[in-house]
Amino acid sequence: MANNTSGTNASCAYNFKVVLLGEGCVGKTSLVLRYVEDKFNDKHITTLQASFLNKKINIAGKRVNLCIWDTAGQERFHALGPIFYRMSNGAVLVYDITDEDSFQKVKNWVKELKKMLGNEVCLAIAGNKIDLEKERTVAIEDAEAYAVSVGAKHFLTSAKQNRGIEELFLELTRRMMERAREADQKASSLKRSGSARRNIVVVDDEVPAAGPRAGCCAGQAS
Ligand code: G3D
Ligand code: MG
């Protein structure tokens, strides 16, 4: 899934698509703007409704480009189709810690993503607006237990105060890199076993029909 442009080269670049999902008003746009442009409540940008923003980072000497997709508010009309999250390497599921209903919506999104993308997609759950801790209605323990149950990592964030956001994207990116490496390894070992199988066929073909039997049937009485 990841566009790993130069294989295992030390300076290889990864390209990951990350989608932001969650109910309207939980702070998705604010989180991505804070992360990519270090801005909050920028009227010009918030009305821009860009489909995605790019963020380049460096992890352990590897260059990574995150293509972070934000909705243009379609979620408010329940009009967000699979085309939005297709081919995603990662998803950030955002809820507002002062809004229990927005946490329930995260659960719906997780189900939807797992159904459509399987377990390959890396998930991060963000409990946003922790600057409003006094108004919290979603218990941290519940959110954390839920995240563990679906193989996601839970983060506490505030786009307003710039808390927890770098950490969230860094950890998510690390996991996406790990998945990409695993997928690469699986693909190359499949390739190897494929050519090994082909070799066996060639050897079998060369065995004269009446000659000594080799391979798995060697030594068996006929
Ligand atoms: P969305 O993209 O999920 O729809 P937005 O959400 O990023 O548009 O944010 C919705 C409202 O929540 C905005 O307020 C925004 O300023 C506010 N918000 C976003 N993140 C935080 C946060 O961390 N803390 C607090 N206190 N508010 C936040 P307005 O008033 O512009 O609608
Ligand atoms: Mg938005």
PDB file of C-alpha atoms and ligand atoms in Angstrom:
ATOM      1  CA  MET A   1       0.000   0.000   0.000  1.00  0.00           C
ATOM      2  CA  ALA A   2       2.721   2.452   0.859  1.00  0.00           C
ATOM      3  CA  ASN A   3       4.588   3.953  -2.030  1.00  0.00           C
ATOM      4  CA  ASN A   4       8.058   3.023  -0.974  1.00  0.00           C
ATOM      5  CA  THR A   5      10.039   4.608  -3.762  1.00  0.00           C
ATOM      6  CA  SER A   6      13.423   3.031  -3.202  1.00  0.00           C
ATOM      7  CA  GLY A   7      13.020  -0.271  -1.435  1.00  0.00           C
ATOM      8  CA  THR A   8      15.339  -0.834   1.493  1.00  0.00           C
ATOM      9  CA  ASN A   9      17.713   2.007   0.637  1.00  0.00           C
ATOM     10  CA  ALA A  10      18.830   3.893   3.767  1.00  0.00           C
ATOM     11  CA  SER A  11      17.496   7.181   2.393  1.00  0.00           C
ATOM     12  CA  CYS A  12      14.239   5.709   1.151  1.00  0.00           C
ATOM     13  CA  ALA A  13      11.112   7.834   1.100  1.00  0.00           C
ATOM     14  CA  TYR A  14       7.729   6.642   2.232  1.00  0.00           C
ATOM     15  CA  ASN A  15       4.449   8.124   1.107  1.00  0.00           C
ATOM     16  CA  PHE A  16       1.497   7.501   3.371  1.00  0.00           C
ATOM     17  CA  LYS A  17      -2.117   8.509   3.097  1.00  0.00           C
ATOM     18  CA  VAL A  18      -3.692   9.338   6.444  1.00  0.00           C
ATOM     19  CA  VAL A  19      -7.370  10.219   6.819  1.00  0.00           C
ATOM     20  CA  LEU A  20      -9.028  12.176   9.603  1.00  0.00           C
ATOM     21  CA  LEU A  21     -12.427  10.883  10.565  1.00  0.00           C
ATOM     22  CA  GLY A  22     -14.965  11.776  13.211  1.00  0.00           C
ATOM     23  CA  GLU A  23     -18.091  13.718  13.855  1.00  0.00           C
ATOM     24  CA  GLY A  24     -18.401  17.350  12.762  1.00  0.00           C
ATOM     25  CA  CYS A  25     -16.968  19.931  15.182  1.00  0.00           C
ATOM     26  CA  VAL A  26     -14.705  17.557  17.127  1.00  0.00           C
ATOM     27  CA  GLY A  27     -11.639  19.420  15.847  1.00  0.00           C
ATOM     28  CA  LYS A  28     -10.341  17.420  12.870  1.00  0.00           C
ATOM     29  CA  THR A  29      -9.509  20.455  10.748  1.00  0.00           C
ATOM     30  CA  SER A  30      -8.005  22.197  13.760  1.00  0.00           C
ATOM     31  CA  LEU A  31      -5.764  19.211  14.500  1.00  0.00           C
ATOM     32  CA  VAL A  32      -4.405  18.954  10.978  1.00  0.00           C
ATOM     33  CA  LEU A  33      -3.866  22.708  10.698  1.00  0.00           C
ATOM     34  CA  ARG A  34      -2.067  22.766  14.005  1.00  0.00           C
ATOM     35  CA  TYR A  35       0.136  19.867  12.960  1.00  0.00           C
ATOM     36  CA  VAL A  36       0.966  20.994   9.427  1.00  0.00           C
ATOM     37  CA  GLU A  37       0.903  24.783   9.733  1.00  0.00           C
ATOM     38  CA  ASP A  38       0.993  25.383  13.478  1.00  0.00           C
ATOM     39  CA  LYS A  39      -2.154  27.490  13.259  1.00  0.00           C
ATOM     40  CA  PHE A  40      -5.380  27.475  15.241  1.00  0.00           C
ATOM     41  CA  ASN A  41      -8.680  29.077  14.314  1.00  0.00           C
ATOM     42  CA  ASP A  42      -7.243  30.589  11.187  1.00  0.00           C
ATOM     43  CA  LYS A  43     -10.358  31.718   9.373  1.00  0.00           C
ATOM     44  CA  HIS A  44      -8.678  31.862   5.975  1.00  0.00           C
ATOM     45  CA  ILE A  45      -7.450  28.290   6.211  1.00  0.00           C
ATOM     46  CA  THR A  46     -10.507  26.797   7.890  1.00  0.00           C
ATOM     47  CA  THR A  47     -12.767  27.988   5.086  1.00  0.00           C
ATOM     48  CA  LEU A  48     -10.343  26.765   2.462  1.00  0.00           C
ATOM     49  CA  GLN A  49     -11.617  23.174   2.802  1.00  0.00           C
ATOM     50  CA  ALA A  50      -8.534  21.654   1.238  1.00  0.00           C
ATOM     51  CA  SER A  51      -8.843  17.932   0.603  1.00  0.00           C
ATOM     52  CA  PHE A  52      -5.385  17.180   1.897  1.00  0.00           C
ATOM     53  CA  LEU A  53      -2.243  18.694   3.308  1.00  0.00           C
ATOM     54  CA  ASN A  54       1.271  17.316   3.026  1.00  0.00           C
ATOM     55  CA  LYS A  55       3.657  17.046   5.923  1.00  0.00           C
ATOM     56  CA  LYS A  56       7.227  15.915   5.459  1.00  0.00           C
ATOM     57  CA  ILE A  57       8.980  14.321   8.393  1.00  0.00           C
ATOM     58  CA  ASN A  58      12.131  12.411   9.088  1.00  0.00           C
ATOM     59  CA  ILE A  59      12.128   9.295  11.228  1.00  0.00           C
ATOM     60  CA  ALA A  60      15.343   7.416  11.974  1.00  0.00           C
ATOM     61  CA  GLY A  61      16.977   8.857   8.860  1.00  0.00           C
ATOM     62  CA  LYS A  62      14.037   7.932   6.641  1.00  0.00           C
ATOM     63  CA  ARG A  63      12.169  10.633   4.758  1.00  0.00           C
ATOM     64  CA  VAL A  64       8.405  10.295   5.062  1.00  0.00           C
ATOM     65  CA  ASN A  65       5.665  12.235   3.328  1.00  0.00           C
ATOM     66  CA  LEU A  66       2.308  12.222   5.045  1.00  0.00           C
ATOM     67  CA  CYS A  67      -0.606  13.109   2.870  1.00  0.00           C
ATOM     68  CA  ILE A  68      -3.240  14.014   5.440  1.00  0.00           C
ATOM     69  CA  TRP A  69      -6.812  14.030   4.177  1.00  0.00           C
ATOM     70  CA  ASP A  70      -9.360  16.180   5.920  1.00  0.00           C
ATOM     71  CA  THR A  71     -13.038  16.248   5.035  1.00  0.00           C
ATOM     72  CA  ALA A  72     -14.688  19.322   3.625  1.00  0.00           C
ATOM     73  CA  GLY A  73     -17.428  18.923   6.236  1.00  0.00           C
ATOM     74  CA  GLN A  74     -19.359  16.169   4.433  1.00  0.00           C
ATOM     75  CA  GLU A  75     -19.492  14.134   7.662  1.00  0.00           C
ATOM     76  CA  ARG A  76     -22.028  16.654   8.969  1.00  0.00           C
ATOM     77  CA  PHE A  77     -24.459  15.485   6.313  1.00  0.00           C
ATOM     78  CA  HIS A  78     -23.500  11.793   6.630  1.00  0.00           C
ATOM     79  CA  ALA A  79     -22.174  12.040   3.103  1.00  0.00           C
ATOM     80  CA  LEU A  80     -18.656  10.720   3.434  1.00  0.00           C
ATOM     81  CA  GLY A  81     -18.137   7.816   1.069  1.00  0.00           C
ATOM     82  CA  PRO A  82     -15.431   5.136   0.894  1.00  0.00           C
ATOM     83  CA  ILE A  83     -13.644   7.090  -1.829  1.00  0.00           C
ATOM     84  CA  PHE A  84     -12.379   9.375   0.923  1.00  0.00           C
ATOM     85  CA  TYR A  85     -10.575   6.686   2.925  1.00  0.00           C
ATOM     86  CA  ARG A  86      -9.715   4.306   0.064  1.00  0.00           C
ATOM     87  CA  MET A  87      -6.029   3.243   0.040  1.00  0.00           C
ATOM     88  CA  SER A  88      -5.359   4.793   3.434  1.00  0.00           C
ATOM     89  CA  ASN A  89      -2.331   3.612   5.350  1.00  0.00           C
ATOM     90  CA  GLY A  90      -3.523   5.225   8.537  1.00  0.00           C
ATOM     91  CA  ALA A  91      -6.558   6.864  10.077  1.00  0.00           C
ATOM     92  CA  VAL A  92      -6.935   9.314  12.927  1.00  0.00           C
ATOM     93  CA  LEU A  93     -10.337   8.925  14.551  1.00  0.00           C
ATOM     94  CA  VAL A  94     -11.195  12.042  16.454  1.00  0.00           C
ATOM     95  CA  TYR A  95     -13.728  12.593  19.207  1.00  0.00           C
ATOM     96  CA  ASP A  96     -14.377  15.493  21.543  1.00  0.00           C
ATOM     97  CA  ILE A  97     -13.778  14.506  25.197  1.00  0.00           C
ATOM     98  CA  THR A  98     -16.782  16.643  26.212  1.00  0.00           C
ATOM     99  CA  ASP A  99     -19.137  14.864  23.811  1.00  0.00           C
ATOM    100  CA  GLU A 100     -19.973  11.203  24.512  1.00  0.00           C
ATOM    101  CA  ASP A 101     -21.871  10.904  21.249  1.00  0.00           C
ATOM    102  CA  SER A 102     -18.766  11.793  19.253  1.00  0.00           C
ATOM    103  CA  PHE A 103     -16.943   8.897  20.958  1.00  0.00           C
ATOM    104  CA  GLN A 104     -19.699   6.485  19.883  1.00  0.00           C
ATOM    105  CA  LYS A 105     -19.239   7.767  16.314  1.00  0.00           C
ATOM    106  CA  VAL A 106     -15.573   6.770  16.483  1.00  0.00           C
ATOM    107  CA  LYS A 107     -16.700   3.179  17.090  1.00  0.00           C
ATOM    108  CA  ASN A 108     -18.835   3.299  13.936  1.00  0.00           C
ATOM    109  CA  TRP A 109     -15.879   4.588  11.944  1.00  0.00           C
ATOM    110  CA  VAL A 110     -13.592   1.864  13.226  1.00  0.00           C
ATOM    111  CA  LYS A 111     -16.132  -0.792  12.164  1.00  0.00           C
ATOM    112  CA  GLU A 112     -16.476   0.789   8.752  1.00  0.00           C
ATOM    113  CA  LEU A 113     -12.713   1.041   8.211  1.00  0.00           C
ATOM    114  CA  LYS A 114     -12.065  -2.528   9.288  1.00  0.00           C
ATOM    115  CA  LYS A 115     -14.823  -3.758   7.020  1.00  0.00           C
ATOM    116  CA  MET A 116     -13.551  -1.836   4.007  1.00  0.00           C
ATOM    117  CA  LEU A 117      -9.764  -1.868   4.558  1.00  0.00           C
ATOM    118  CA  GLY A 118      -9.185  -4.907   6.789  1.00  0.00           C
ATOM    119  CA  ASN A 119      -6.595  -4.854   9.551  1.00  0.00           C
ATOM    120  CA  GLU A 120      -3.860  -3.335   7.404  1.00  0.00           C
ATOM    121  CA  VAL A 121      -4.816   0.231   8.219  1.00  0.00           C
ATOM    122  CA  CYS A 122      -3.081   1.720  11.293  1.00  0.00           C
ATOM    123  CA  LEU A 123      -5.461   3.418  13.684  1.00  0.00           C
ATOM    124  CA  ALA A 124      -4.989   6.280  16.123  1.00  0.00           C
ATOM    125  CA  ILE A 125      -7.826   7.568  18.277  1.00  0.00           C
ATOM    126  CA  ALA A 126      -7.632  11.183  19.418  1.00  0.00           C
ATOM    127  CA  GLY A 127      -9.607  12.450  22.400  1.00  0.00           C
ATOM    128  CA  ASN A 128      -9.468  16.135  21.477  1.00  0.00           C
ATOM    129  CA  LYS A 129     -10.123  19.368  23.425  1.00  0.00           C
ATOM    130  CA  ILE A 130      -8.319  18.290  26.596  1.00  0.00           C
ATOM    131  CA  ASP A 131      -8.032  21.971  27.439  1.00  0.00           C
ATOM    132  CA  LEU A 132     -11.703  21.522  28.401  1.00  0.00           C
ATOM    133  CA  GLU A 133     -10.872  18.780  30.920  1.00  0.00           C
ATOM    134  CA  LYS A 134     -13.432  20.081  33.432  1.00  0.00           C
ATOM    135  CA  GLU A 135     -16.212  19.388  30.932  1.00  0.00           C
ATOM    136  CA  ARG A 136     -15.037  15.873  30.135  1.00  0.00           C
ATOM    137  CA  THR A 137     -17.791  13.277  29.713  1.00  0.00           C
ATOM    138  CA  VAL A 138     -15.816  10.447  28.091  1.00  0.00           C
ATOM    139  CA  ALA A 139     -13.816   8.482  30.687  1.00  0.00           C
ATOM    140  CA  ILE A 140     -10.168   8.041  29.727  1.00  0.00           C
ATOM    141  CA  GLU A 141     -10.177   4.408  30.906  1.00  0.00           C
ATOM    142  CA  ASP A 142     -13.130   3.577  28.628  1.00  0.00           C
ATOM    143  CA  ALA A 143     -11.500   5.211  25.628  1.00  0.00           C
ATOM    144  CA  GLU A 144      -8.188   3.473  26.287  1.00  0.00           C
ATOM    145  CA  ALA A 145      -9.768   0.063  26.815  1.00  0.00           C
ATOM    146  CA  TYR A 146     -11.737   0.480  23.605  1.00  0.00           C
ATOM    147  CA  ALA A 147      -8.619   1.508  21.653  1.00  0.00           C
ATOM    148  CA  VAL A 148      -6.751  -1.583  22.882  1.00  0.00           C
ATOM    149  CA  SER A 149      -9.697  -3.803  21.922  1.00  0.00           C
ATOM    150  CA  VAL A 150      -9.495  -2.664  18.289  1.00  0.00           C
ATOM    151  CA  GLY A 151      -5.695  -2.532  18.025  1.00  0.00           C
ATOM    152  CA  ALA A 152      -5.576   1.258  17.994  1.00  0.00           C
ATOM    153  CA  LYS A 153      -3.499   3.658  20.013  1.00  0.00           C
ATOM    154  CA  HIS A 154      -5.269   6.313  22.086  1.00  0.00           C
ATOM    155  CA  PHE A 155      -3.990   9.896  22.397  1.00  0.00           C
ATOM    156  CA  LEU A 156      -5.152  12.929  24.299  1.00  0.00           C
ATOM    157  CA  THR A 157      -4.901  16.109  22.246  1.00  0.00           C
ATOM    158  CA  SER A 158      -5.692  19.788  22.196  1.00  0.00           C
ATOM    159  CA  ALA A 159      -5.470  21.586  18.887  1.00  0.00           C
ATOM    160  CA  LYS A 160      -6.033  24.797  20.797  1.00  0.00           C
ATOM    161  CA  GLN A 161      -3.043  24.340  23.098  1.00  0.00           C
ATOM    162  CA  ASN A 162      -0.969  22.201  20.728  1.00  0.00           C
ATOM    163  CA  ARG A 163      -0.823  19.178  23.010  1.00  0.00           C
ATOM    164  CA  GLY A 164      -0.333  15.537  22.034  1.00  0.00           C
ATOM    165  CA  ILE A 165      -0.485  16.122  18.283  1.00  0.00           C
ATOM    166  CA  GLU A 166       3.163  15.644  17.261  1.00  0.00           C
ATOM    167  CA  GLU A 167       3.262  12.522  19.374  1.00  0.00           C
ATOM    168  CA  LEU A 168       0.152  11.124  17.708  1.00  0.00           C
ATOM    169  CA  PHE A 169       1.416  11.562  14.156  1.00  0.00           C
ATOM    170  CA  LEU A 170       4.904  10.359  15.043  1.00  0.00           C
ATOM    171  CA  GLU A 171       3.662   7.146  16.615  1.00  0.00           C
ATOM    172  CA  LEU A 172       1.176   6.536  13.800  1.00  0.00           C
ATOM    173  CA  THR A 173       3.923   7.060  11.209  1.00  0.00           C
ATOM    174  CA  ARG A 174       6.234   4.636  13.009  1.00  0.00           C
ATOM    175  CA  ARG A 175       3.551   1.983  12.895  1.00  0.00           C
ATOM    176  CA  MET A 176       2.821   2.648   9.211  1.00  0.00           C
ATOM    177  CA  MET A 177       6.529   2.260   8.445  1.00  0.00           C
ATOM    178  CA  GLU A 178       6.585  -0.993  10.367  1.00  0.00           C
ATOM    179  CA  ARG A 179       3.562  -2.288   8.414  1.00  0.00           C
ATOM    180  CA  ALA A 180       5.159  -1.251   5.122  1.00  0.00           C
ATOM    181  CA  ARG A 181       8.344  -3.116   6.035  1.00  0.00           C
ATOM    182  CA  GLU A 182       6.373  -6.219   6.995  1.00  0.00           C
ATOM    183  CA  ALA A 183       4.458  -6.066   3.718  1.00  0.00           C
ATOM    184  CA  ASP A 184       7.726  -5.717   1.777  1.00  0.00           C
ATOM    185  CA  GLN A 185       9.226  -8.688   3.586  1.00  0.00           C
ATOM    186  CA  LYS A 186       6.135 -10.801   2.979  1.00  0.00           C
ATOM    187  CA  ALA A 187       6.168  -9.883  -0.702  1.00  0.00           C
ATOM    188  CA  SER A 188       9.846 -10.733  -1.150  1.00  0.00           C
ATOM    189  CA  SER A 189       9.582 -14.035   0.735  1.00  0.00           C
ATOM    190  CA  LEU A 190       6.573 -14.961  -1.418  1.00  0.00           C
ATOM    191  CA  LYS A 191       8.652 -14.133  -4.481  1.00  0.00           C
ATOM    192  CA  ARG A 192      11.479 -16.328  -3.185  1.00  0.00           C
ATOM    193  CA  SER A 193       9.232 -19.285  -2.399  1.00  0.00           C
ATOM    194  CA  GLY A 194       7.604 -18.868  -5.805  1.00  0.00           C
ATOM    195  CA  SER A 195      10.934 -19.184  -7.615  1.00  0.00           C
ATOM    196  CA  ALA A 196      11.948 -22.076  -5.343  1.00  0.00           C
ATOM    197  CA  ARG A 197       8.770 -23.892  -6.330  1.00  0.00           C
ATOM    198  CA  ARG A 198       9.530 -23.247  -9.975  1.00  0.00           C
ATOM    199  CA  ASN A 199      12.990 -24.791  -9.474  1.00  0.00           C
ATOM    200  CA  ILE A 200      11.509 -27.951  -8.042  1.00  0.00           C
ATOM    201  CA  VAL A 201       9.265 -28.268 -11.067  1.00  0.00           C
ATOM    202  CA  VAL A 202      12.300 -27.922 -13.342  1.00  0.00           C
ATOM    203  CA  VAL A 203      14.164 -30.638 -11.401  1.00  0.00           C
ATOM    204  CA  ASP A 204      11.102 -32.903 -11.578  1.00  0.00           C
ATOM    205  CA  ASP A 205      10.899 -32.375 -15.306  1.00  0.00           C
ATOM    206  CA  GLU A 206      14.485 -33.465 -15.724  1.00  0.00           C
ATOM    207  CA  VAL A 207      14.038 -36.759 -13.850  1.00  0.00           C
ATOM    208  CA  PRO A 208      13.749 -39.552 -16.426  1.00  0.00           C
ATOM    209  CA  ALA A 209      10.383 -41.289 -16.176  1.00  0.00           C
ATOM    210  CA  ALA A 210      11.920 -44.676 -15.370  1.00  0.00           C
ATOM    211  CA  GLY A 211      14.822 -43.361 -13.262  1.00  0.00           C
ATOM    212  CA  PRO A 212      15.203 -43.166  -9.460  1.00  0.00           C
ATOM    213  CA  ARG A 213      12.484 -41.041  -7.797  1.00  0.00           C
ATOM    214  CA  ALA A 214      13.480 -37.840  -6.032  1.00  0.00           C
ATOM    215  CA  GLY A 215      11.726 -35.264  -3.828  1.00  0.00           C
ATOM    216  CA  CYS A 216       8.812 -35.973  -1.540  1.00  0.00           C
ATOM    217  CA  CYS A 217       8.095 -39.422  -2.966  1.00  0.00           C
ATOM    218  CA  ALA A 218      11.699 -40.685  -2.805  1.00  0.00           C
ATOM    219  CA  GLY A 219      11.979 -44.087  -1.206  1.00  0.00           C
ATOM    220  CA  GLN A 220       8.251 -44.830  -1.321  1.00  0.00           C
ATOM    221  CA  ALA A 221       7.243 -48.205  -2.657  1.00  0.00           C
ATOM    222  CA  SER A 222       5.195 -47.979  -5.817  1.00  0.00           C
TER     223      SER A 222
HETATM  224  P1  G3D B   1     -14.133  19.585  12.507  1.00  0.00           P
HETATM  225  O1  G3D B   1     -13.141  19.801  11.422  1.00  0.00           O
HETATM  226  O2  G3D B   1     -14.031  18.263  13.159  1.00  0.00           O
HETATM  227  O3  G3D B   1     -15.539  19.864  12.092  1.00  0.00           O
HETATM  228  P2  G3D B   1     -13.061  22.039  13.587  1.00  0.00           P
HETATM  229  O4  G3D B   1     -13.805  20.640  13.684  1.00  0.00           O
HETATM  230  O5  G3D B   1     -11.608  21.884  13.508  1.00  0.00           O
HETATM  231  O6  G3D B   1     -13.727  22.872  12.557  1.00  0.00           O
HETATM  232  O7  G3D B   1     -13.371  22.628  15.029  1.00  0.00           O
HETATM  233  C1  G3D B   1     -14.697  22.794  15.511  1.00  0.00           C
HETATM  234  C2  G3D B   1     -14.698  23.790  16.659  1.00  0.00           C
HETATM  235  O8  G3D B   1     -13.947  23.230  17.757  1.00  0.00           O
HETATM  236  C3  G3D B   1     -14.002  25.114  16.330  1.00  0.00           C
HETATM  237  O9  G3D B   1     -14.637  26.116  17.099  1.00  0.00           O
HETATM  238  C4  G3D B   1     -12.609  24.940  16.891  1.00  0.00           C
HETATM  239  O10 G3D B   1     -11.993  26.152  17.223  1.00  0.00           O
HETATM  240  C5  G3D B   1     -12.895  24.114  18.134  1.00  0.00           C
HETATM  241  N1  G3D B   1     -11.746  23.328  18.557  1.00  0.00           N
HETATM  242  C6  G3D B   1     -10.991  22.513  17.785  1.00  0.00           C
HETATM  243  N2  G3D B   1     -10.027  21.936  18.522  1.00  0.00           N
HETATM  244  C7  G3D B   1     -10.161  22.405  19.784  1.00  0.00           C
HETATM  245  C8  G3D B   1      -9.450  22.191  21.004  1.00  0.00           C
HETATM  246  O11 G3D B   1      -8.469  21.463  21.099  1.00  0.00           O
HETATM  247  N3  G3D B   1      -9.920  22.841  22.104  1.00  0.00           N
HETATM  248  C9  G3D B   1     -11.011  23.673  22.067  1.00  0.00           C
HETATM  249  N4  G3D B   1     -11.387  24.255  23.183  1.00  0.00           N
HETATM  250  N5  G3D B   1     -11.693  23.914  20.924  1.00  0.00           N
HETATM  251  C10 G3D B   1     -11.263  23.288  19.802  1.00  0.00           C
HETATM  252  P3  G3D B   1     -15.536  27.255  16.410  1.00  0.00           P
HETATM  253  O12 G3D B   1     -15.945  28.082  17.559  1.00  0.00           O
HETATM  254  O13 G3D B   1     -14.652  27.936  15.433  1.00  0.00           O
HETATM  255  O14 G3D B   1     -16.658  26.501  15.764  1.00  0.00           O
HETATM  256 MG    MG B   2     -13.420  20.201   9.367  1.00  0.00          MG
END
